[in-house]
PDB file of C-alpha atoms in Angstrom:
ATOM      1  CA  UNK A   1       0.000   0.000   0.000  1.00 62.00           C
ATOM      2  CA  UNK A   2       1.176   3.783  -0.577  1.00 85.00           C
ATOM      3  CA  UNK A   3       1.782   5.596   2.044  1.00 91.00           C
ATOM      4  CA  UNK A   4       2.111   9.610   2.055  1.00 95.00           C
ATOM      5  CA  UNK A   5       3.904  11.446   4.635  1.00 96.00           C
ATOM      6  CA  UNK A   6       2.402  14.224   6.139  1.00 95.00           C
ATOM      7  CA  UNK A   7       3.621  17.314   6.978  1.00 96.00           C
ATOM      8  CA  UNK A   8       2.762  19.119  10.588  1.00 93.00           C
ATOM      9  CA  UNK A   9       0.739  21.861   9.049  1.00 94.00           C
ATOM     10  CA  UNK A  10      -1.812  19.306   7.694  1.00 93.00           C
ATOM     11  CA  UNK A  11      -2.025  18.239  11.592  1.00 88.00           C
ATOM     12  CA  UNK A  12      -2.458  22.290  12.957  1.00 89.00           C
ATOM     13  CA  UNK A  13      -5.587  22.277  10.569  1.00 91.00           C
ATOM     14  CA  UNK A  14      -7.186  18.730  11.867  1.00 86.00           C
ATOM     15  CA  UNK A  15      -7.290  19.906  15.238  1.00 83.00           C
ATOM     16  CA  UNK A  16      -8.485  23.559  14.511  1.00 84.00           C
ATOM     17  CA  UNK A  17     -11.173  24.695  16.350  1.00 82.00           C
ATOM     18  CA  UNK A  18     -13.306  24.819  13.331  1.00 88.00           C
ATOM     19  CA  UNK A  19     -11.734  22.889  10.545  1.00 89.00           C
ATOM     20  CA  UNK A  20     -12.536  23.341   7.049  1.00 94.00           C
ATOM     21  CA  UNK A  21     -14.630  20.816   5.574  1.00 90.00           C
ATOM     22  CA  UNK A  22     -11.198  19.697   3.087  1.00 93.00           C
ATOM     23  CA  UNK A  23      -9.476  17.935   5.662  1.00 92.00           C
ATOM     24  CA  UNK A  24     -12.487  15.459   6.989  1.00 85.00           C
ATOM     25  CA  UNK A  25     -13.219  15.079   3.204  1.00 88.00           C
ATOM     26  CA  UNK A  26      -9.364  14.219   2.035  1.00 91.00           C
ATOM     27  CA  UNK A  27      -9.277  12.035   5.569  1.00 84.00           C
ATOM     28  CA  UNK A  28     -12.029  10.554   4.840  1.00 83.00           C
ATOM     29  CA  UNK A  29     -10.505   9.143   1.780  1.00 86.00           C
ATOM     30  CA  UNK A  30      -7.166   7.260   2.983  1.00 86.00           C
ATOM     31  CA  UNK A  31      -6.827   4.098   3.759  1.00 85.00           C
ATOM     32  CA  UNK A  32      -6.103   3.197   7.316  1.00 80.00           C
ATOM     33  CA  UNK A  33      -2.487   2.834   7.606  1.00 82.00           C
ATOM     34  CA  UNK A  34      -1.311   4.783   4.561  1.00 88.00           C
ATOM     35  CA  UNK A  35      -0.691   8.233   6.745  1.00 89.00           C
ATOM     36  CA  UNK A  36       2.943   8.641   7.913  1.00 93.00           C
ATOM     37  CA  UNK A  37       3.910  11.069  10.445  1.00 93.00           C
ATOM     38  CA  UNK A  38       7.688  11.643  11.370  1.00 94.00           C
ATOM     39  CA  UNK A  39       8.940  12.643  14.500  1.00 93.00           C
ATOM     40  CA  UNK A  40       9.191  15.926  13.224  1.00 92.00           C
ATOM     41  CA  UNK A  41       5.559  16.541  12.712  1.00 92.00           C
ATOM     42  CA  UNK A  42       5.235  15.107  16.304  1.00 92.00           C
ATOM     43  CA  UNK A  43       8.409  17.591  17.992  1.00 91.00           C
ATOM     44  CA  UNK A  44       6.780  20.747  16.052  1.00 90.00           C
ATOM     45  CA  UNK A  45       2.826  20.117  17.174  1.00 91.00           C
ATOM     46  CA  UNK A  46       4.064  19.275  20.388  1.00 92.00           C
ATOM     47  CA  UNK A  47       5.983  22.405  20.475  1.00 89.00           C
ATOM     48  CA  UNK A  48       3.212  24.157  19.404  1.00 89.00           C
ATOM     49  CA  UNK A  49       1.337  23.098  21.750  1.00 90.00           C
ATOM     50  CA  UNK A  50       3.554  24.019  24.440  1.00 90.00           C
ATOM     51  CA  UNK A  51       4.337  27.171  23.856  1.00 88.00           C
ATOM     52  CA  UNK A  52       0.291  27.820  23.719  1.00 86.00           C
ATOM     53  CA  UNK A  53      -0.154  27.059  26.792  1.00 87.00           C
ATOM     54  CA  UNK A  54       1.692  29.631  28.211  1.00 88.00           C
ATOM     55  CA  UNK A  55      -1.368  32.225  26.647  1.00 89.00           C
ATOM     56  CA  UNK A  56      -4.205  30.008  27.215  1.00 89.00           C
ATOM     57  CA  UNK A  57      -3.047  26.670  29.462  1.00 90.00           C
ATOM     58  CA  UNK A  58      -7.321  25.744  29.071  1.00 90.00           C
ATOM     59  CA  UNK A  59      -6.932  25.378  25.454  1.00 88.00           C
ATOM     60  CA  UNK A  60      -3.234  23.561  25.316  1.00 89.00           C
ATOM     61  CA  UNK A  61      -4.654  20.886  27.986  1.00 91.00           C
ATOM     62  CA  UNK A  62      -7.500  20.060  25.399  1.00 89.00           C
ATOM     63  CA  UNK A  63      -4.976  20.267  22.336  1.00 89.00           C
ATOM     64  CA  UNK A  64      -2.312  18.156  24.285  1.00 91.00           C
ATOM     65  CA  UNK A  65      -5.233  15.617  24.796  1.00 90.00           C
ATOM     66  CA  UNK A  66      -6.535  15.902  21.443  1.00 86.00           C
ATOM     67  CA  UNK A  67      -3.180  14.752  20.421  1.00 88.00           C
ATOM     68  CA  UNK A  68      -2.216  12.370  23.161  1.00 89.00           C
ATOM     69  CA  UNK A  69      -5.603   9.882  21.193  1.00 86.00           C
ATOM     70  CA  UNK A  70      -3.932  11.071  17.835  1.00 84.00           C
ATOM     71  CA  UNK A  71      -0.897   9.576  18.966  1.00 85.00           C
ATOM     72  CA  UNK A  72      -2.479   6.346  20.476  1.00 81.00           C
ATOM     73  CA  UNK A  73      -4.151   5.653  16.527  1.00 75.00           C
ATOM     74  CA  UNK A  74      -1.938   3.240  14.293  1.00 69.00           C
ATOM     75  CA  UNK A  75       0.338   5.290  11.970  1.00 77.00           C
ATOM     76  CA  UNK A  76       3.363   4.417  10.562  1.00 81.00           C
ATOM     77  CA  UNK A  77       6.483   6.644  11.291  1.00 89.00           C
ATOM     78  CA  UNK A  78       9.183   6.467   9.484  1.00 92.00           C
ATOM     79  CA  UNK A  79      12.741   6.881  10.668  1.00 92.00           C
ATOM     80  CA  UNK A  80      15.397   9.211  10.377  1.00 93.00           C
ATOM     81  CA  UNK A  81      18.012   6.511   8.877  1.00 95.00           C
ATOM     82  CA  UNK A  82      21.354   6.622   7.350  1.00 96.00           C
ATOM     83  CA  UNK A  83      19.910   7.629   4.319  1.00 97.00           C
ATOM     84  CA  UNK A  84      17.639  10.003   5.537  1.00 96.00           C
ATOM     85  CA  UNK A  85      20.678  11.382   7.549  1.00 94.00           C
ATOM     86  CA  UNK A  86      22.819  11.447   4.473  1.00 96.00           C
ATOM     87  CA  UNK A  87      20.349  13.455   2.347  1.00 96.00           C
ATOM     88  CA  UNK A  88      20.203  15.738   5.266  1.00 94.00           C
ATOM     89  CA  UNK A  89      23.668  16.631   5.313  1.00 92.00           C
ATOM     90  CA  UNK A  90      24.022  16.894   1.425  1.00 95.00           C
ATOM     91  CA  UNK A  91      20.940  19.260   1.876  1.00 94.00           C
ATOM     92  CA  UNK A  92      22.700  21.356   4.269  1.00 90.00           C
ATOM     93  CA  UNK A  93      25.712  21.591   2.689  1.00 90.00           C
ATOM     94  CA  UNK A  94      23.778  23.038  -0.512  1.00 93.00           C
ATOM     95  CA  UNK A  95      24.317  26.836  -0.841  1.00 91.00           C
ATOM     96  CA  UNK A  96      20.341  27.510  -2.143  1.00 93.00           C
ATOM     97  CA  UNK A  97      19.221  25.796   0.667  1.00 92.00           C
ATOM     98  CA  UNK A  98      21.111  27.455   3.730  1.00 86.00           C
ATOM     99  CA  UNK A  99      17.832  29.592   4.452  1.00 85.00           C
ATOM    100  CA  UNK A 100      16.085  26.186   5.299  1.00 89.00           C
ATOM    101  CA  UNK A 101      18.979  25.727   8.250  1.00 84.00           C
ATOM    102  CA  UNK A 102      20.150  29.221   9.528  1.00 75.00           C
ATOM    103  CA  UNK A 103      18.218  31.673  10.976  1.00 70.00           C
ATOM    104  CA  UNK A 104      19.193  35.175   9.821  1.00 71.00           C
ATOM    105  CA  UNK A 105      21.387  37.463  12.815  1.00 73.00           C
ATOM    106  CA  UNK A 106      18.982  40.448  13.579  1.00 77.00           C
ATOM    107  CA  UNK A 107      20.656  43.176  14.934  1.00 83.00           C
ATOM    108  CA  UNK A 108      18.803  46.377  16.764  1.00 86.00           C
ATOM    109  CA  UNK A 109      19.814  50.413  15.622  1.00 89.00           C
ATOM    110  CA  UNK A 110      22.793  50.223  17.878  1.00 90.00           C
ATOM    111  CA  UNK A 111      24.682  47.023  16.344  1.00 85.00           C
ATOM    112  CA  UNK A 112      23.609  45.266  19.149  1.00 85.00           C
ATOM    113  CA  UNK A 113      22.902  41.272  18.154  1.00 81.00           C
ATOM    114  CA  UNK A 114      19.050  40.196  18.882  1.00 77.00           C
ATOM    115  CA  UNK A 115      17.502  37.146  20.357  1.00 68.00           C
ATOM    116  CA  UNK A 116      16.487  35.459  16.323  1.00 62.00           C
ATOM    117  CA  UNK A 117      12.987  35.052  15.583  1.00 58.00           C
ATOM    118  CA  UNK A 118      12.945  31.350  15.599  1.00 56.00           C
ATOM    119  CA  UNK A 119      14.827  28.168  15.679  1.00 52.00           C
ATOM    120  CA  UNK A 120      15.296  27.247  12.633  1.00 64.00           C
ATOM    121  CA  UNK A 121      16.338  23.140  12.423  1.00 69.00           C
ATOM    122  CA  UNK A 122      15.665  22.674   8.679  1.00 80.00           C
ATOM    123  CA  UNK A 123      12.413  20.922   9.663  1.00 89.00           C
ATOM    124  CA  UNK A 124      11.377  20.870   5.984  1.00 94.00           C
ATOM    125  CA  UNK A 125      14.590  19.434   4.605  1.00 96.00           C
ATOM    126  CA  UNK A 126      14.289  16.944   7.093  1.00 95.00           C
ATOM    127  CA  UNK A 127      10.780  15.871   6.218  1.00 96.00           C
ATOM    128  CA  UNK A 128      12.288  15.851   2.739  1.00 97.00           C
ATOM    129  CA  UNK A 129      15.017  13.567   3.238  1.00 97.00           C
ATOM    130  CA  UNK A 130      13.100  10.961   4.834  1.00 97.00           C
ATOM    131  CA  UNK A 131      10.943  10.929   2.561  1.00 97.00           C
ATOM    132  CA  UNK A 132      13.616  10.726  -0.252  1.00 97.00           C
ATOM    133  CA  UNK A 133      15.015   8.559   1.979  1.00 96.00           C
ATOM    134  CA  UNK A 134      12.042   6.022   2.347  1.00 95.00           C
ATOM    135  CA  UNK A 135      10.252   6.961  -1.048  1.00 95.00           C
ATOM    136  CA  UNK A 136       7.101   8.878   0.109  1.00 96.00           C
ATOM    137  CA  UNK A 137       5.113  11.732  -1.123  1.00 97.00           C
ATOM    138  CA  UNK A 138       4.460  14.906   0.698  1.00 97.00           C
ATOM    139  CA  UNK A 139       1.497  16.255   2.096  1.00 97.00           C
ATOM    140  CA  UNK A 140       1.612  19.550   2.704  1.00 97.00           C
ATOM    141  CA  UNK A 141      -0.075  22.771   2.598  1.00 96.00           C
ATOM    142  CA  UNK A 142       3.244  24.620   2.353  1.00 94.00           C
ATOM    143  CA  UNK A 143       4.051  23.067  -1.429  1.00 97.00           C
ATOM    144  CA  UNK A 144       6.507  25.912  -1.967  1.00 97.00           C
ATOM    145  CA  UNK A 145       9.240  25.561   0.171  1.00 96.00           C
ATOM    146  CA  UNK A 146       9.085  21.755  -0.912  1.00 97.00           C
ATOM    147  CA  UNK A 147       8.955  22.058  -4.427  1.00 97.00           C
ATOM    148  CA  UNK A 148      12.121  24.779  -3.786  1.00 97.00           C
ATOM    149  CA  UNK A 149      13.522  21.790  -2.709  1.00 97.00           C
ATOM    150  CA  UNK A 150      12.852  19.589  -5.189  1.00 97.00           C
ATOM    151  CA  UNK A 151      14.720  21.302  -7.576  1.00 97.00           C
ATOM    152  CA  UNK A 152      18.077  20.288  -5.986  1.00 98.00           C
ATOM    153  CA  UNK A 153      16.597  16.866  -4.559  1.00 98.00           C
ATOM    154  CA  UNK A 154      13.931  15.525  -6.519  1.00 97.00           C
ATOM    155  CA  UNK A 155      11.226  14.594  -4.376  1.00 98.00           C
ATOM    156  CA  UNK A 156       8.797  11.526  -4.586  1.00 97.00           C
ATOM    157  CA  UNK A 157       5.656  13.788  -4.786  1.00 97.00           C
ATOM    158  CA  UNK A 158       4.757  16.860  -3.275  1.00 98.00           C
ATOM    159  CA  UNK A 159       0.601  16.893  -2.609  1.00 97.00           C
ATOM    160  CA  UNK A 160      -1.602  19.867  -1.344  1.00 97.00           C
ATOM    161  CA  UNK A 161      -5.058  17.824  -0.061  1.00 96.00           C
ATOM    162  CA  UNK A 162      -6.494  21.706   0.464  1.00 96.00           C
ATOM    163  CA  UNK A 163      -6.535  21.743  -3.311  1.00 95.00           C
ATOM    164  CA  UNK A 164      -6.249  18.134  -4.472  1.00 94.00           C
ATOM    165  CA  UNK A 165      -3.145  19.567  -6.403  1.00 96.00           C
ATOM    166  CA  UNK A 166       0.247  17.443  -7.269  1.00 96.00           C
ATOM    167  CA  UNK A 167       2.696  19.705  -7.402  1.00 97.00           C
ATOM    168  CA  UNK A 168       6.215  17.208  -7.767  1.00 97.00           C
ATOM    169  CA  UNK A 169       3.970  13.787  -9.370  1.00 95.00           C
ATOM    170  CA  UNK A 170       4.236  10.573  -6.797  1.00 94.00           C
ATOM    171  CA  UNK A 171       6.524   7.973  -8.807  1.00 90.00           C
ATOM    172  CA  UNK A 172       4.907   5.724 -11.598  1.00 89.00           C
ATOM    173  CA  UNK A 173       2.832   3.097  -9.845  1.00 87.00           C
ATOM    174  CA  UNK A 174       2.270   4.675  -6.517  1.00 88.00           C
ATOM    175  CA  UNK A 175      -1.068   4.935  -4.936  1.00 84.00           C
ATOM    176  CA  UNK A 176      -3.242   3.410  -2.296  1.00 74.00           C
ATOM    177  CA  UNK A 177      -4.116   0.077  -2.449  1.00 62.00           C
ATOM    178  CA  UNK A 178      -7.950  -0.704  -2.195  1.00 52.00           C
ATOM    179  CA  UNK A 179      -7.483  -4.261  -0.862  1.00 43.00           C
ATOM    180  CA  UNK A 180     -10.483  -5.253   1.241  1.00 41.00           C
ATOM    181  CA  UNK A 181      -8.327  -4.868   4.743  1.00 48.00           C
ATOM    182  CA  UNK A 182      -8.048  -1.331   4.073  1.00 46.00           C
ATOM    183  CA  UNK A 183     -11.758  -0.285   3.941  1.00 53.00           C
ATOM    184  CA  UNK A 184     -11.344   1.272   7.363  1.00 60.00           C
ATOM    185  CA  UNK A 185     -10.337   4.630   6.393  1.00 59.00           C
ATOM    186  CA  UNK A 186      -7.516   7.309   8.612  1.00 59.00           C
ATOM    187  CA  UNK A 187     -10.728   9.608   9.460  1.00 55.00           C
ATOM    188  CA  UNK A 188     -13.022   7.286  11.160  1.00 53.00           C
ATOM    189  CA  UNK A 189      -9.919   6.797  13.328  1.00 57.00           C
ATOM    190  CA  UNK A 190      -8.753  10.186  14.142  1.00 58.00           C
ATOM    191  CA  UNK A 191      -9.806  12.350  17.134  1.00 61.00           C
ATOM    192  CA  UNK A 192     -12.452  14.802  16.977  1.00 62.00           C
ATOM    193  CA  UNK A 193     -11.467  18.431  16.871  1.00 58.00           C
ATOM    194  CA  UNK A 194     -11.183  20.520  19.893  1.00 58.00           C
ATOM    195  CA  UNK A 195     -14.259  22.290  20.505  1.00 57.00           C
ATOM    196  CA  UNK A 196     -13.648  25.893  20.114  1.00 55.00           C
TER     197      UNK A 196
END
């Protein structure tokens, strides 16, 4: 079965207050067991999360449950391997990509350095190379930065479900399988938004 690996923006919008109708439809669609979500997807929502509930600590305590029974359902996660690793570091070595990995020094009127904006870990290359790595399409709603870096490391597929647009094609032959095991679908499994 084909399996598409999602990225952690598709998981902010499942457990929106109020998500738009797309992501039950798409959801609705896939095959139990054909969602993969990285540890990076889990480390950024988590994050997320986190740093919510320093604002509103009612709302992170539902989101961290929400995705304390997402974590619990059956997805498969694939690793950050050799390969993966090796892609990585080719990726970062790349001069076009060095935006994905450094964050810019920010300085105020007097010279002075400034805290940065963010961390940035190259979260997007490393989606990328494990899924290089381990032959898997992209979900995303963020097809840009993706299909930026596709043009250095060609990408098995890079899919917006918002728009039911392929922006890199999946490799000849891949799809879902529509054996009779897999007529439990991803969306019948996931959690229910947090009320809003």
């Amino acid at each position: 079965m084909g399996q598409i690996l999602v990225d952690t923006n598709i998981l902010s919008v499942a457990y929106l207050p109020n998500p738009p109708d797309w992501i039950w439809d798409w959801l609705q669609t896939m095959p139990r067991g054909s969602l993969a979500v990285s540890w990076i997807t889990i480390y950024e929502t988590e994050y997320g999360i986190r740093t919510a509930q320093m604002s509103n600590p009612t709302k992170a305590l539902q989101l961290l449950e929400w995705f304390e029974t997402f974590l619990d359902a059956r997805f498969v996660s694939p690793e950050m391997d050799i390969v993966s690793a090796r892609v990585l570091g080719a990726m970062a070595a790349t001069p076009s990509l060095r935006r994905f990995f450094w964050t810019e020094e920010r300085r105020n009127k007097d010279g002075a350095r400034l805290k940065p904006f963010r961390l940035n870990l190259g979260c997007d290359p490393m989606l990328a190379s494990m899924a290089i790595a381990h032959q898997l399409p992209i979900a995303t709603l963020n097809p840009r930065d993706f299909c930026y870096i596709a043009r250095y490391f060609p990408l098995p597929g890079v899919y917006d479900p918002s728009t039911d647009i392929w922006y890199v094609d999946p490799p000849i032959g891949w799809g879902f399988s529509n054996a009779s095991n897999d007529d439990e679908k991803v969306g019948s499994s996931w959690p229910e938004p947090v009320a809003g």
